[in-house]
Amino acid sequence: EVQLVESGGGLVQPGGSLRLSCVASGFSLANSWMNWVRQAPGQGLEWVAIIKEDGSEKIYMDSVKGRFIISRDNAKNSLYLQMTNLRVEDSAVYHCVRGLGWYFGLWGRGTLVTVSS
Amino acid sequence: DIVMTQSPDSLAVSLGERATINCKSSQSLLSSSDNKNYLAWHQHKPGQPPKLLIYWASTRYSGVPDRFTGSGSGTDFTLTISSLQAEDVAVYYCQQSHTAPLTFGGGTKVEIK
């Protein structure tokens, strides 16, 4: 089955760190741009970051620049998001998304990140 | 940043009737290099991950029923569900892939009347 499965979410205090992982099955993500997209409780969808097939290009939304790092390991068919200096407003379900070019072609179910003291 | 504005916020439509959702972008999404509109529509059902329905404004993604039609160009776009089915109850989002940061509309909730 073609799918993306995220892990690594949880409860963390403001200023803390988390590393999200996403594993692809049923296909190779090496040929796709990959994204992280989040949805805060009761809110809409918000794109977070994108990484090129070979990892040579990365783009972030302004509010996470300098705090989040997107990376990939094509040999492990995996995508990552290292999140540091987390804020309450970063609380959300984080979805791993396979790109169709820069479109969002396949979504994972997501992992919940809660930033709270 | 390109701002995406959807309307209405919600709508209730009878089974078998037409549903129409509008999306307006603050800048043109038409690329001069390939003459394509970089606009997508996604469907998000409760408890499920979102799904891509339409890209390049009017191209249906693999497996999407033909009752879903995307149209428009430049800054004004429309998603039409020609004959609403019970399984179409969801929130629908437009999204631009023309310029980073990639941005979404606020969503339109579609329900059965």
mmCIF file of C-alpha atoms in Angstrom:
data_model
loop_
_atom_site.group_PDB
_atom_site.id
_atom_site.type_symbol
_atom_site.label_atom_id
_atom_site.label_comp_id
_atom_site.label_asym_id
_atom_site.label_seq_id
_atom_site.Cartn_x
_atom_site.Cartn_y
_atom_site.Cartn_z
ATOM 1 C CA GLU A 1 0.000 0.000 0.000
ATOM 2 C CA VAL A 2 1.257 3.457 -0.905
ATOM 3 C CA GLN A 3 1.374 5.517 2.277
ATOM 4 C CA LEU A 4 3.266 7.928 4.471
ATOM 5 C CA VAL A 5 3.456 7.343 8.217
ATOM 6 C CA GLU A 6 4.564 10.078 10.605
ATOM 7 C CA SER A 7 5.887 9.681 14.133
ATOM 8 C CA GLY A 8 7.667 11.668 16.815
ATOM 9 C CA GLY A 9 4.927 13.990 17.985
ATOM 10 C CA GLY A 10 4.092 14.565 21.619
ATOM 11 C CA LEU A 11 3.829 17.047 24.461
ATOM 12 C CA VAL A 12 6.738 19.446 24.883
ATOM 13 C CA GLN A 13 7.269 22.622 26.896
ATOM 14 C CA PRO A 14 7.763 25.989 25.224
ATOM 15 C CA GLY A 15 11.390 26.316 24.160
ATOM 16 C CA GLY A 16 11.750 22.564 23.797
ATOM 17 C CA SER A 17 12.609 20.413 20.803
ATOM 18 C CA LEU A 18 11.125 17.526 18.869
ATOM 19 C CA ARG A 19 12.145 15.548 15.813
ATOM 20 C CA LEU A 20 9.393 14.314 13.524
ATOM 21 C CA SER A 21 9.928 11.399 11.166
ATOM 22 C CA CYS A 22 8.025 10.176 8.150
ATOM 23 C CA VAL A 23 8.509 6.834 6.449
ATOM 24 C CA ALA A 24 7.214 6.115 2.975
ATOM 25 C CA SER A 25 6.014 2.672 1.944
ATOM 26 C CA GLY A 26 4.878 1.355 -1.401
ATOM 27 C CA PHE A 27 6.934 3.879 -3.331
ATOM 28 C CA SER A 28 10.307 5.632 -3.341
ATOM 29 C CA LEU A 29 10.221 9.229 -2.140
ATOM 30 C CA ALA A 30 13.625 9.859 -3.767
ATOM 31 C CA ASN A 31 11.944 11.218 -6.896
ATOM 32 C CA SER A 32 9.634 13.666 -5.135
ATOM 33 C CA TRP A 33 9.783 17.035 -3.486
ATOM 34 C CA MET A 34 8.599 16.460 0.088
ATOM 35 C CA ASN A 35 6.734 18.746 2.455
ATOM 36 C CA TRP A 36 5.541 19.236 5.989
ATOM 37 C CA VAL A 37 2.089 20.789 6.334
ATOM 38 C CA ARG A 38 0.400 21.447 9.676
ATOM 39 C CA GLN A 39 -3.092 22.030 10.998
ATOM 40 C CA ALA A 40 -3.645 23.649 14.370
ATOM 41 C CA PRO A 41 -6.733 22.576 16.333
ATOM 42 C CA GLY A 42 -9.845 24.036 14.715
ATOM 43 C CA GLN A 43 -7.789 25.857 12.107
ATOM 44 C CA GLY A 44 -7.001 25.441 8.427
ATOM 45 C CA LEU A 45 -4.003 23.955 6.652
ATOM 46 C CA GLU A 46 -0.612 25.685 6.780
ATOM 47 C CA TRP A 47 2.429 24.741 4.733
ATOM 48 C CA VAL A 48 5.631 24.589 6.808
ATOM 49 C CA ALA A 49 8.570 23.509 4.643
ATOM 50 C CA ILE A 50 9.597 21.819 1.414
ATOM 51 C CA ILE A 51 12.738 19.956 0.344
ATOM 52 C CA LYS A 52 13.943 19.076 -3.135
ATOM 53 C CA GLU A 53 14.447 15.480 -4.278
ATOM 54 C CA ASP A 54 18.176 15.474 -3.569
ATOM 55 C CA GLY A 55 17.976 17.747 -0.516
ATOM 56 C CA SER A 56 19.820 20.573 -2.273
ATOM 57 C CA GLU A 57 16.994 23.091 -1.870
ATOM 58 C CA LYS A 58 14.905 23.805 1.226
ATOM 59 C CA ILE A 59 12.275 26.488 1.734
ATOM 60 C CA TYR A 60 10.497 27.407 4.975
ATOM 61 C CA MET A 61 7.566 29.526 6.076
ATOM 62 C CA ASP A 62 8.782 32.690 7.773
ATOM 63 C CA SER A 63 7.670 31.861 11.307
ATOM 64 C CA VAL A 64 9.775 28.665 11.484
ATOM 65 C CA LYS A 65 12.943 29.908 9.768
ATOM 66 C CA GLY A 66 15.938 29.418 12.031
ATOM 67 C CA ARG A 67 13.976 27.070 14.330
ATOM 68 C CA PHE A 68 12.938 24.132 12.089
ATOM 69 C CA ILE A 69 15.106 22.054 9.762
ATOM 70 C CA ILE A 70 13.683 19.775 7.088
ATOM 71 C CA SER A 71 15.854 16.897 5.929
ATOM 72 C CA ARG A 72 15.587 13.574 4.147
ATOM 73 C CA ASP A 73 17.344 10.237 3.838
ATOM 74 C CA ASN A 74 16.396 8.731 0.512
ATOM 75 C CA ALA A 75 18.218 5.493 1.318
ATOM 76 C CA LYS A 76 15.869 5.059 4.287
ATOM 77 C CA ASN A 77 12.862 6.364 2.333
ATOM 78 C CA SER A 78 12.377 8.901 5.111
ATOM 79 C CA LEU A 79 11.664 12.580 5.742
ATOM 80 C CA TYR A 80 12.397 14.497 8.941
ATOM 81 C CA LEU A 81 11.551 17.759 10.664
ATOM 82 C CA GLN A 82 13.810 18.905 13.489
ATOM 83 C CA MET A 83 11.913 21.475 15.542
ATOM 84 C CA THR A 84 13.683 23.628 18.162
ATOM 85 C CA ASN A 85 12.665 26.577 20.334
ATOM 86 C CA LEU A 86 9.050 25.450 20.029
ATOM 87 C CA ARG A 87 6.253 27.916 20.692
ATOM 88 C CA VAL A 88 2.660 27.402 21.808
ATOM 89 C CA GLU A 89 1.538 28.466 18.333
ATOM 90 C CA ASP A 90 3.458 25.538 16.794
ATOM 91 C CA SER A 91 0.910 23.144 18.315
ATOM 92 C CA ALA A 92 -0.704 21.246 15.451
ATOM 93 C CA VAL A 93 -1.053 17.976 13.604
ATOM 94 C CA TYR A 94 1.974 17.767 11.309
ATOM 95 C CA HIS A 95 1.449 15.986 7.998
ATOM 96 C CA CYS A 96 4.185 14.588 5.798
ATOM 97 C CA VAL A 97 3.215 15.224 2.172
ATOM 98 C CA ARG A 98 4.634 13.859 -1.059
ATOM 99 C CA GLY A 99 4.964 16.510 -3.715
ATOM 100 C CA LEU A 100 3.583 16.384 -7.205
ATOM 101 C CA GLY A 101 5.989 19.040 -8.286
ATOM 102 C CA TRP A 102 5.067 21.690 -5.744
ATOM 103 C CA TYR A 103 1.534 20.304 -5.363
ATOM 104 C CA PHE A 104 0.619 18.062 -2.422
ATOM 105 C CA GLY A 105 -0.012 14.684 -3.999
ATOM 106 C CA LEU A 106 -0.096 12.210 -1.080
ATOM 107 C CA TRP A 107 -0.725 13.078 2.571
ATOM 108 C CA GLY A 108 0.136 11.125 5.677
ATOM 109 C CA ARG A 109 -2.310 10.981 8.584
ATOM 110 C CA GLY A 110 -0.123 13.208 10.690
ATOM 111 C CA THR A 111 1.409 13.328 14.148
ATOM 112 C CA LEU A 112 0.201 15.645 16.912
ATOM 113 C CA VAL A 113 2.575 18.158 18.459
ATOM 114 C CA THR A 114 1.409 19.951 21.591
ATOM 115 C CA VAL A 115 3.501 22.770 23.017
ATOM 116 C CA SER A 116 2.360 23.640 26.505
ATOM 117 C CA SER A 117 3.683 24.277 29.979
ATOM 118 C CA ASP B 1 2.880 36.234 0.379
ATOM 119 C CA ILE B 2 -0.027 35.252 -1.885
ATOM 120 C CA VAL B 3 -3.286 35.404 0.059
ATOM 121 C CA MET B 4 -5.989 32.899 -0.875
ATOM 122 C CA THR B 5 -9.587 33.828 -0.071
ATOM 123 C CA GLN B 6 -12.360 31.254 -0.292
ATOM 124 C CA SER B 7 -16.098 31.748 -0.315
ATOM 125 C CA PRO B 8 -18.424 30.797 1.159
ATOM 126 C CA ASP B 9 -17.109 29.568 4.501
ATOM 127 C CA SER B 10 -19.756 26.841 4.438
ATOM 128 C CA LEU B 11 -22.624 25.666 2.306
ATOM 129 C CA ALA B 12 -25.397 23.110 2.556
ATOM 130 C CA VAL B 13 -26.534 21.417 -0.635
ATOM 131 C CA SER B 14 -29.164 18.747 -1.280
ATOM 132 C CA LEU B 15 -28.033 15.343 -2.498
ATOM 133 C CA GLY B 16 -27.717 15.349 -6.268
ATOM 134 C CA GLU B 17 -27.539 19.139 -6.482
ATOM 135 C CA ARG B 18 -24.598 21.315 -7.520
ATOM 136 C CA ALA B 19 -22.087 22.771 -5.077
ATOM 137 C CA THR B 20 -19.865 25.681 -6.080
ATOM 138 C CA ILE B 21 -16.849 26.957 -4.152
ATOM 139 C CA ASN B 22 -14.916 30.080 -5.074
ATOM 140 C CA CYS B 23 -11.277 30.947 -4.499
ATOM 141 C CA LYS B 24 -9.530 34.236 -5.170
ATOM 142 C CA SER B 25 -5.797 34.844 -5.045
ATOM 143 C CA SER B 26 -4.126 38.180 -4.270
ATOM 144 C CA GLN B 27 -1.784 37.717 -7.249
ATOM 145 C CA SER B 28 -2.117 35.963 -10.575
ATOM 146 C CA LEU B 29 -1.321 32.257 -10.438
ATOM 147 C CA LEU B 30 -0.778 32.062 -14.200
ATOM 148 C CA SER B 31 2.810 31.220 -15.055
ATOM 149 C CA SER B 32 4.177 33.075 -18.068
ATOM 150 C CA SER B 33 6.718 30.331 -18.727
ATOM 151 C CA ASP B 34 4.249 27.484 -19.271
ATOM 152 C CA ASN B 35 0.826 29.229 -19.370
ATOM 153 C CA LYS B 36 -0.435 27.090 -16.482
ATOM 154 C CA ASN B 37 -2.355 28.201 -13.412
ATOM 155 C CA TYR B 38 -0.671 26.915 -10.256
ATOM 156 C CA LEU B 39 -3.847 26.290 -8.258
ATOM 157 C CA ALA B 40 -4.958 23.077 -6.545
ATOM 158 C CA TRP B 41 -8.027 21.888 -4.652
ATOM 159 C CA HIS B 42 -7.882 19.500 -1.711
ATOM 160 C CA GLN B 43 -10.651 17.582 0.077
ATOM 161 C CA HIS B 44 -10.382 16.971 3.816
ATOM 162 C CA LYS B 45 -12.805 14.563 5.459
ATOM 163 C CA PRO B 46 -13.005 14.215 9.259
ATOM 164 C CA GLY B 47 -10.555 11.680 10.616
ATOM 165 C CA GLN B 48 -8.737 11.302 7.305
ATOM 166 C CA PRO B 49 -5.725 13.017 5.738
ATOM 167 C CA PRO B 50 -6.497 15.550 3.013
ATOM 168 C CA LYS B 51 -6.612 14.378 -0.588
ATOM 169 C CA LEU B 52 -5.598 16.172 -3.768
ATOM 170 C CA LEU B 53 -8.554 16.587 -6.132
ATOM 171 C CA ILE B 54 -7.456 19.072 -8.786
ATOM 172 C CA TYR B 55 -4.154 20.649 -9.834
ATOM 173 C CA TRP B 56 -3.191 23.173 -12.518
ATOM 174 C CA ALA B 57 -6.644 24.616 -11.787
ATOM 175 C CA SER B 58 -8.531 22.041 -13.861
ATOM 176 C CA THR B 59 -6.641 18.714 -14.034
ATOM 177 C CA ARG B 60 -8.240 15.957 -11.982
ATOM 178 C CA TYR B 61 -5.833 13.880 -9.925
ATOM 179 C CA SER B 62 -5.775 10.114 -10.427
ATOM 180 C CA GLY B 63 -8.991 8.421 -9.278
ATOM 181 C CA VAL B 64 -10.992 11.608 -8.691
ATOM 182 C CA PRO B 65 -14.612 11.281 -9.879
ATOM 183 C CA ASP B 66 -15.580 13.438 -12.845
ATOM 184 C CA ARG B 67 -18.301 15.182 -10.830
ATOM 185 C CA PHE B 68 -15.448 17.328 -9.468
ATOM 186 C CA THR B 69 -14.470 20.099 -11.898
ATOM 187 C CA GLY B 70 -12.010 22.916 -11.474
ATOM 188 C CA SER B 71 -12.085 26.076 -13.541
ATOM 189 C CA GLY B 72 -10.765 29.618 -13.651
ATOM 190 C CA SER B 73 -7.569 31.462 -14.469
ATOM 191 C CA GLY B 74 -5.399 34.264 -13.169
ATOM 192 C CA THR B 75 -6.841 35.189 -9.785
ATOM 193 C CA ASP B 76 -10.329 33.673 -9.791
ATOM 194 C CA PHE B 77 -11.037 29.983 -9.525
ATOM 195 C CA THR B 78 -13.990 27.672 -8.893
ATOM 196 C CA LEU B 79 -14.499 24.105 -7.734
ATOM 197 C CA THR B 80 -17.799 22.597 -8.801
ATOM 198 C CA ILE B 81 -19.307 19.368 -7.552
ATOM 199 C CA SER B 82 -21.907 18.656 -10.199
ATOM 200 C CA SER B 83 -24.077 16.225 -8.238
ATOM 201 C CA LEU B 84 -23.347 16.136 -4.518
ATOM 202 C CA GLN B 85 -22.983 12.696 -2.966
ATOM 203 C CA ALA B 86 -23.055 11.841 0.735
ATOM 204 C CA GLU B 87 -19.354 10.943 0.633
ATOM 205 C CA ASP B 88 -18.498 14.476 -0.537
ATOM 206 C CA VAL B 89 -19.166 15.960 2.906
ATOM 207 C CA ALA B 90 -15.808 17.528 3.753
ATOM 208 C CA VAL B 91 -13.860 20.743 4.002
ATOM 209 C CA TYR B 92 -12.413 21.878 0.680
ATOM 210 C CA TYR B 93 -9.255 23.980 0.409
ATOM 211 C CA CYS B 94 -7.760 25.812 -2.511
ATOM 212 C CA GLN B 95 -3.963 26.120 -2.506
ATOM 213 C CA GLN B 96 -1.452 27.954 -4.670
ATOM 214 C CA SER B 97 1.838 26.439 -5.803
ATOM 215 C CA HIS B 98 2.958 29.464 -7.841
ATOM 216 C CA THR B 99 5.240 31.090 -5.279
ATOM 217 C CA ALA B 100 6.698 30.133 -1.917
ATOM 218 C CA PRO B 101 5.420 30.302 0.740
ATOM 219 C CA LEU B 102 2.784 27.883 -0.534
ATOM 220 C CA THR B 103 -0.540 29.053 0.834
ATOM 221 C CA PHE B 104 -4.044 27.721 1.374
ATOM 222 C CA GLY B 105 -7.458 29.298 1.446
ATOM 223 C CA GLY B 106 -9.362 29.207 4.710
ATOM 224 C CA GLY B 107 -11.510 26.265 3.672
ATOM 225 C CA THR B 108 -15.160 25.724 2.748
ATOM 226 C CA LYS B 109 -17.230 23.239 4.701
ATOM 227 C CA VAL B 110 -19.722 21.338 2.518
ATOM 228 C CA GLU B 111 -22.693 19.668 4.184
ATOM 229 C CA ILE B 112 -25.900 17.967 3.129
ATOM 230 C CA LYS B 113 -29.068 20.030 3.307
#
